[in-house]
PDB file of C-alpha atoms in Angstrom:
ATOM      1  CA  UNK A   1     -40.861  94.985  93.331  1.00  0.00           C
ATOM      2  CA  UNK A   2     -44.051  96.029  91.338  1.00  0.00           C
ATOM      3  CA  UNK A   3     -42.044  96.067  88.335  1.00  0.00           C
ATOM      4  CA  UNK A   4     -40.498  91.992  89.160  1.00  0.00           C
ATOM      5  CA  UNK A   5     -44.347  91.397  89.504  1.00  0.00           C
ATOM      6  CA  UNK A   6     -45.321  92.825  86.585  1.00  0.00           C
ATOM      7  CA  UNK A   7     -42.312  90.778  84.596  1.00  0.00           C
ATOM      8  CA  UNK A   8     -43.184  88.041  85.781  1.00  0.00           C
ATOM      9  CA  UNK A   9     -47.139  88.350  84.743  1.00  0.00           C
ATOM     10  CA  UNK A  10     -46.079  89.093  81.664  1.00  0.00           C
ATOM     11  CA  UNK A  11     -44.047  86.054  80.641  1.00  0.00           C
ATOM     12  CA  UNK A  12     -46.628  83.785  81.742  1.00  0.00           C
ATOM     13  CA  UNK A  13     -48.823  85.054  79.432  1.00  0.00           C
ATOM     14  CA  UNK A  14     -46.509  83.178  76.851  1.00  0.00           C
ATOM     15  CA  UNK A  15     -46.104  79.700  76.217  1.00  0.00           C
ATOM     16  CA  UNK A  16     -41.988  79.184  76.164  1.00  0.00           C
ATOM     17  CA  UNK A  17     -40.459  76.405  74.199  1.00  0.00           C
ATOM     18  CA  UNK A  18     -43.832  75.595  72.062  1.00  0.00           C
ATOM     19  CA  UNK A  19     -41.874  76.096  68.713  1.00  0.00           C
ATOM     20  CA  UNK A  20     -39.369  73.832  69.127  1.00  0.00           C
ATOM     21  CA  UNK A  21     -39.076  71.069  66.352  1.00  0.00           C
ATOM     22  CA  UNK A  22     -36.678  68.374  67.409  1.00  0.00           C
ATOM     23  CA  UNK A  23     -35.290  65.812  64.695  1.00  0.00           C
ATOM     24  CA  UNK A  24     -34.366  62.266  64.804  1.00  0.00           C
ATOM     25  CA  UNK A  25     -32.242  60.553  62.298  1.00  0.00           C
ATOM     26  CA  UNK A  26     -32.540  56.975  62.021  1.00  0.00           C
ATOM     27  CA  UNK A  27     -30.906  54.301  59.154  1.00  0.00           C
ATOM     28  CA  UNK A  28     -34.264  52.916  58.695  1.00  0.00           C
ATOM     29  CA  UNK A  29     -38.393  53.422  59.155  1.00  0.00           C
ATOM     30  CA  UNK A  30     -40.191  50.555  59.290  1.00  0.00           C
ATOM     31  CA  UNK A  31     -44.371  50.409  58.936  1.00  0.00           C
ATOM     32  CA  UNK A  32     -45.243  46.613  60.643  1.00  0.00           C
ATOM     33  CA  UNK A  33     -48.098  45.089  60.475  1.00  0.00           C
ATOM     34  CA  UNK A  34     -48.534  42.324  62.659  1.00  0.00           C
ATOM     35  CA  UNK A  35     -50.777  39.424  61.698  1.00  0.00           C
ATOM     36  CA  UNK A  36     -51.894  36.995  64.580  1.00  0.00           C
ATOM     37  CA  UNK A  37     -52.141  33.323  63.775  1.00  0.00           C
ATOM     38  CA  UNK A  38     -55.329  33.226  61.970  1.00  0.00           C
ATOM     39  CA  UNK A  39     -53.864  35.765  59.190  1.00  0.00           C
ATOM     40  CA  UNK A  40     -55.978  38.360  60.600  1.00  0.00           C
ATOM     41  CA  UNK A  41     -53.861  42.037  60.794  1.00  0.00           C
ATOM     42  CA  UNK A  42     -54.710  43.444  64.213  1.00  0.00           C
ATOM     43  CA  UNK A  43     -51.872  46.333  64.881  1.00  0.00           C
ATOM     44  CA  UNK A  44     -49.405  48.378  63.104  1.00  0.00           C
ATOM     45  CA  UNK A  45     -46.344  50.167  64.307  1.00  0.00           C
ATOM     46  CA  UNK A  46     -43.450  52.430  63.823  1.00  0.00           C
ATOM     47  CA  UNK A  47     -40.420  51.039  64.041  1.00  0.00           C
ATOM     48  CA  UNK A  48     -36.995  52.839  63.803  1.00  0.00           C
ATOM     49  CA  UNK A  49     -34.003  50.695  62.986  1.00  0.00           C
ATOM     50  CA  UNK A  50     -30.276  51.844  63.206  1.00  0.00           C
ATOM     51  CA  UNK A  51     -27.563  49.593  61.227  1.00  0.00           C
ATOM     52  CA  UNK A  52     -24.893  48.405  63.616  1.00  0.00           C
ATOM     53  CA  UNK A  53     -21.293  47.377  61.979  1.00  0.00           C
ATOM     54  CA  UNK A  54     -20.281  45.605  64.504  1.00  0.00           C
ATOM     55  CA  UNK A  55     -23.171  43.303  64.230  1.00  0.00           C
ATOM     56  CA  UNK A  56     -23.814  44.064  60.766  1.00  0.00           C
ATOM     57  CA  UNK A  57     -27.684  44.352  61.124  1.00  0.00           C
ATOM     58  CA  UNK A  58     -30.082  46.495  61.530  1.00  0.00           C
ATOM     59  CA  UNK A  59     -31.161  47.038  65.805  1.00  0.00           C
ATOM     60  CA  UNK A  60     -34.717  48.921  67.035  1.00  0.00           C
ATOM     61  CA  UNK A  61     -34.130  51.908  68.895  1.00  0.00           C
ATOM     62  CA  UNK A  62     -37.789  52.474  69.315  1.00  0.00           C
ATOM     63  CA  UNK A  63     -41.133  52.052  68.480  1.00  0.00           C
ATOM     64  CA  UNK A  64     -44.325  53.790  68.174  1.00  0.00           C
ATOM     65  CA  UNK A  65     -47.708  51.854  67.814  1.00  0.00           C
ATOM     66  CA  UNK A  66     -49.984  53.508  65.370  1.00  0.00           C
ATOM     67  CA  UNK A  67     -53.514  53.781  67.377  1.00  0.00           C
ATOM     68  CA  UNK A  68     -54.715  56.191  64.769  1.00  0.00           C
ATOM     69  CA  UNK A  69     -54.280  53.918  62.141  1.00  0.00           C
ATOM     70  CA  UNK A  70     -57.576  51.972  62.299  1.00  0.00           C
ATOM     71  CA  UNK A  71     -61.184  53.658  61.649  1.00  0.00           C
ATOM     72  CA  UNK A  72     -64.858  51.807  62.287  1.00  0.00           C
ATOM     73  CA  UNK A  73     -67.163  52.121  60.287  1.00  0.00           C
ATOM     74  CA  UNK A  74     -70.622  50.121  59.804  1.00  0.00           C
ATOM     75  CA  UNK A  75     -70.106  49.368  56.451  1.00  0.00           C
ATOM     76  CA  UNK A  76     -66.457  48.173  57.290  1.00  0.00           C
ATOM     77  CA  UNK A  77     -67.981  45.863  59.870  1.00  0.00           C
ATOM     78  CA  UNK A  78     -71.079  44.606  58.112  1.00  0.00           C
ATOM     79  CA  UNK A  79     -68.430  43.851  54.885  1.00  0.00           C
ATOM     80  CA  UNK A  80     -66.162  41.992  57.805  1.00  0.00           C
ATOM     81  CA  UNK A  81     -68.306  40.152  59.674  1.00  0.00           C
ATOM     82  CA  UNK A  82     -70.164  38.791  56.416  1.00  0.00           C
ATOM     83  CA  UNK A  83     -66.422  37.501  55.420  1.00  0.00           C
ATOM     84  CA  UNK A  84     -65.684  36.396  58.725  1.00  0.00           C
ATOM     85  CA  UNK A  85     -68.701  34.066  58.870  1.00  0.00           C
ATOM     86  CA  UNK A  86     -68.206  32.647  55.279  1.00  0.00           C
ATOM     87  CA  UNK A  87     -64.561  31.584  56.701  1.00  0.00           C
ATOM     88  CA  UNK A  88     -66.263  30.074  60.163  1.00  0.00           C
ATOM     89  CA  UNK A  89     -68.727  27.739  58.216  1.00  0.00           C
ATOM     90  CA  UNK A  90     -65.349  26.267  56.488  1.00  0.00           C
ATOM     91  CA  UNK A  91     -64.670  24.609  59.896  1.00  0.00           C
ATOM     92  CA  UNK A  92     -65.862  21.721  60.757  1.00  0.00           C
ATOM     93  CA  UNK A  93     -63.762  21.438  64.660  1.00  0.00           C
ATOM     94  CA  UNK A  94     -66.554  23.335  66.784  1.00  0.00           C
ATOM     95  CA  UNK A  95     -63.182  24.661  69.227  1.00  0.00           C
ATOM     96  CA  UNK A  96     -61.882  25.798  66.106  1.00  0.00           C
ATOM     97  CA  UNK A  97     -64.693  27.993  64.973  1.00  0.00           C
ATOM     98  CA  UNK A  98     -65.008  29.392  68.517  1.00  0.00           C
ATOM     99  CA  UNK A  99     -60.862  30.381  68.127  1.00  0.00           C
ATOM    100  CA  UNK A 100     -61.799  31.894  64.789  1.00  0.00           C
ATOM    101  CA  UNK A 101     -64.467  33.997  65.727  1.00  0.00           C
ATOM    102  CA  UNK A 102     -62.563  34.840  68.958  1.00  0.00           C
ATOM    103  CA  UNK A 103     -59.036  36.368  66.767  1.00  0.00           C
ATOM    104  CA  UNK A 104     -61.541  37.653  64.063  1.00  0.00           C
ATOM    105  CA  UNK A 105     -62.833  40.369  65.114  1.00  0.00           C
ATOM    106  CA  UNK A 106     -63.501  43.660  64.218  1.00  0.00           C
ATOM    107  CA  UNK A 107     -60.981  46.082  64.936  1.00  0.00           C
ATOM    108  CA  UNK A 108     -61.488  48.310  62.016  1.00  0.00           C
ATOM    109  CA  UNK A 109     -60.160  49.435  58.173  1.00  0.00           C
ATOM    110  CA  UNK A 110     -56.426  50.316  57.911  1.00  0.00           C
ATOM    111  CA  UNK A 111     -57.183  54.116  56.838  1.00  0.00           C
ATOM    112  CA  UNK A 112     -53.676  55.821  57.262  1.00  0.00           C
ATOM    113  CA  UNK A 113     -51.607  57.364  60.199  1.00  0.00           C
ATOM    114  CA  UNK A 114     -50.071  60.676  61.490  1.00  0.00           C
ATOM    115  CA  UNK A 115     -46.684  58.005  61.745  1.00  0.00           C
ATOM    116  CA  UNK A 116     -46.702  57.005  58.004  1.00  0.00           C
ATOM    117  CA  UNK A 117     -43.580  58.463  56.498  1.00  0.00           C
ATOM    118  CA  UNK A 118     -44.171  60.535  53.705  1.00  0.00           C
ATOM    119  CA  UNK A 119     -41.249  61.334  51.357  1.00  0.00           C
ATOM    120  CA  UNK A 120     -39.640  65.007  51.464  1.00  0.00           C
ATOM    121  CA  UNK A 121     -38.318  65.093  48.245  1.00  0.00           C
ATOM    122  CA  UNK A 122     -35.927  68.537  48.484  1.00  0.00           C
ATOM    123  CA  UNK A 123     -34.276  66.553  51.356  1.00  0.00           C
ATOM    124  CA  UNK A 124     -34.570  63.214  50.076  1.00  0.00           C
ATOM    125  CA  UNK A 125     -35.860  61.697  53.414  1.00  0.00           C
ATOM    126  CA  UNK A 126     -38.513  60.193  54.539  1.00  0.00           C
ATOM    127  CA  UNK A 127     -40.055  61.788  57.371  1.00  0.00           C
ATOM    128  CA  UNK A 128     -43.075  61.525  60.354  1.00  0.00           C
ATOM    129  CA  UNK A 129     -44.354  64.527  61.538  1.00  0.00           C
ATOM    130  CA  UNK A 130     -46.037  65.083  64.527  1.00  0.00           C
ATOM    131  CA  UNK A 131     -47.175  66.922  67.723  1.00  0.00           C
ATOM    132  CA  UNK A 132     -45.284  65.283  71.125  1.00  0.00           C
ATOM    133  CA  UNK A 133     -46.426  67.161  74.577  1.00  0.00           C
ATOM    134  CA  UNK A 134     -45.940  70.965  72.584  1.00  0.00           C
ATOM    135  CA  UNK A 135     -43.064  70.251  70.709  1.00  0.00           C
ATOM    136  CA  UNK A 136     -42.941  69.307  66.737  1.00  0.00           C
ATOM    137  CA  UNK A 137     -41.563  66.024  65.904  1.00  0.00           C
ATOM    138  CA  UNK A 138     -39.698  65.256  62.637  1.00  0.00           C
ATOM    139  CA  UNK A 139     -38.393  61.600  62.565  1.00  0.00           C
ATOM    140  CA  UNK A 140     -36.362  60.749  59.009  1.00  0.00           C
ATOM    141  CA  UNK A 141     -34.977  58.587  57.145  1.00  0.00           C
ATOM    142  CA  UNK A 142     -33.353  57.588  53.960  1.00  0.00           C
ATOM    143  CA  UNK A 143     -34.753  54.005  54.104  1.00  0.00           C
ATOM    144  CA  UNK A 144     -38.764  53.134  54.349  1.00  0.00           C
ATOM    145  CA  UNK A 145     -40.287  49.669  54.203  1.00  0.00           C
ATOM    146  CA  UNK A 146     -43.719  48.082  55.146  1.00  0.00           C
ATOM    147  CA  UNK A 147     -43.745  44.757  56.427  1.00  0.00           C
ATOM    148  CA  UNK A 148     -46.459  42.240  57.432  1.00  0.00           C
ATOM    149  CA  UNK A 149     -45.967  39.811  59.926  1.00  0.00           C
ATOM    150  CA  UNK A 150     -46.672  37.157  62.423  1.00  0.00           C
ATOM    151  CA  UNK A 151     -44.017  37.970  64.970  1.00  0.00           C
ATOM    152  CA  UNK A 152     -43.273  41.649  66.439  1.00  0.00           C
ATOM    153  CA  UNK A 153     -39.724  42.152  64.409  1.00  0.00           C
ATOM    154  CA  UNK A 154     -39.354  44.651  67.600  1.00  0.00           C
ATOM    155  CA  UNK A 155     -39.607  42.007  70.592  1.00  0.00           C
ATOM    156  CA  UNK A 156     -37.419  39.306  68.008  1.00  0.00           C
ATOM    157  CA  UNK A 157     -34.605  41.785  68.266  1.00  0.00           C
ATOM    158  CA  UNK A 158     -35.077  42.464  72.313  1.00  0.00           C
ATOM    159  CA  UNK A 159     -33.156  39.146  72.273  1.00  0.00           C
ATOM    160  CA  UNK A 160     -29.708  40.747  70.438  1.00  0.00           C
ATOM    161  CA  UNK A 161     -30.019  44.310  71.827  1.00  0.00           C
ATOM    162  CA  UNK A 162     -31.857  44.917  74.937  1.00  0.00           C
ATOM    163  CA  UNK A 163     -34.198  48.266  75.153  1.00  0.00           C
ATOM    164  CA  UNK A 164     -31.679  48.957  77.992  1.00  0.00           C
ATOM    165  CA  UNK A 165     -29.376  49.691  75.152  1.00  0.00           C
ATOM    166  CA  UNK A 166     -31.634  51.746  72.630  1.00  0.00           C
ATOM    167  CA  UNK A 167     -31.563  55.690  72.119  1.00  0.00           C
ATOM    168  CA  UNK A 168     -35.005  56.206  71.603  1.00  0.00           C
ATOM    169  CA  UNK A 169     -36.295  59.812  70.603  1.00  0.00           C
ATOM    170  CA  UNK A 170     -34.265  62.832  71.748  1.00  0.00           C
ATOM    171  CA  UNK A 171     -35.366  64.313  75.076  1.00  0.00           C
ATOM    172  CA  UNK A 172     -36.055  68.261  74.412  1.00  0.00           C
ATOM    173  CA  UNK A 173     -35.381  70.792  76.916  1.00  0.00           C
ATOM    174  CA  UNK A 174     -38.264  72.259  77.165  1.00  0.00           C
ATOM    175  CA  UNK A 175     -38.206  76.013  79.312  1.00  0.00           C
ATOM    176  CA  UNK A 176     -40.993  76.892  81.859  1.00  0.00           C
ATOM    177  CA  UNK A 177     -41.859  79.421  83.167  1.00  0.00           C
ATOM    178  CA  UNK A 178     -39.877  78.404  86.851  1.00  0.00           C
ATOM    179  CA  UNK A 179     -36.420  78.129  84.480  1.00  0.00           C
ATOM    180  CA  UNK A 180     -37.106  81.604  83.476  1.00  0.00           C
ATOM    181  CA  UNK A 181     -37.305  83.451  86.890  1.00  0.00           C
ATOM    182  CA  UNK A 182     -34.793  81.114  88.191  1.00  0.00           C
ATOM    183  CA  UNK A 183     -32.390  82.672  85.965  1.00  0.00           C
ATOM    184  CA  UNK A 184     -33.358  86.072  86.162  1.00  0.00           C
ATOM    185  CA  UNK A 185     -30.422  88.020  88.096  1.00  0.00           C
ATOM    186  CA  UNK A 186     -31.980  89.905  90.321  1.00  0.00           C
ATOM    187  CA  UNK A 187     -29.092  92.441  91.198  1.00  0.00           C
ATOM    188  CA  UNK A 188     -30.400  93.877  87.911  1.00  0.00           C
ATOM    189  CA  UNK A 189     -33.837  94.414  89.159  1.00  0.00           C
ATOM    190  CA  UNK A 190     -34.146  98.642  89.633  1.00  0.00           C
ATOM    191  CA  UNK A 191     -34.813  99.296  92.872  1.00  0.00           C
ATOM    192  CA  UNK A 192     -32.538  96.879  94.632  1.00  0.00           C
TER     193      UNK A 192
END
């Protein structure tokens, strides 16, 4: 018994499945940037694309929005709001200034993003790599564009395949600690 004890002490004092890398292979990466109605660029996200034959286009099969990708700074907001107030004296509707200054503001410079792809030339993909919940995430590609735009190409294409339908990222099996001792036989335990 001790020595089951003593086992099982032991392996806690590791962290199991923390190595893992798990890779996703998609037809296409996509970097959007949505505009809202104003021109103004207020988020960015991943999305992955798969090309369907059947349909013969390109469907989402998920999305990741890129909350890293934006960084205040003073002199990013003293250099926006001076623009943003040269463009607010141009109109002359009071309700339209008010909208202006309302969708204007300040949400920071595009800097750059864990989620930008960055080529791997010895495979020839483009990949994102990142840390998910202790596991290491590589999501590739052969195809990378950027867009900018003032619809979400994601929610457009809800409309011709539902998220019901999409594969998303692959779930890992991750192994505690529980998994372990669960499959421990314990007719090979000494002593019993």
């Amino acid at each position: 018994m001790d020595l089951f004890v003593g086992l099982i002490f032991f392996l806690s004092l590791f962290k199991v499945g923390d190595d893992r890398i798990v890779v996703d292979t998609f037809d296409m990466i996509e970097v959007n940037h949505y505009h809202n109605e104003w021109g103004v660029q207020t988020w960015s996200q991943i999305i992955l694309w798969d090309w369907y034959s059947s349909d013969s286009k390109f469907h989402c099969e998920k999305w990741i929005l890129m909350k890293d990708a934006y960084k205040k700074t003073k002199e990013g907001e003293k250099r926006w709001e001076t623009a943003r107030r040269q463009i607010e004296q141009t109109f002359e509707n009071l309700e339209r200034r008010k909208q202006w200054m309302w969708a204007s503001e300040y949400k920071g410079d595009y800097v750059d993003s864990k989620f930008i792809p960055r080529k791997n030339w010895t495979t020839g993909y483009y990949e994102i790599k990142y840390d998910d919940k202790n596991i290491r995430r590589i999501i590739r590609s052969k195809i990378y564009k950027e867009t900018h735009t003032q619809f979400d190409p994601e929610v457009k294409d809800r409309k011709f395949h539902p998220t019901a339908k999409r594969r998303g990222l692959t779930l890992p099996q991750v192994k505690t600690i529980e998994d372990i001792i669960d499959n421990l036989r314990f007719d090979t335990i000494p002593g019993r």
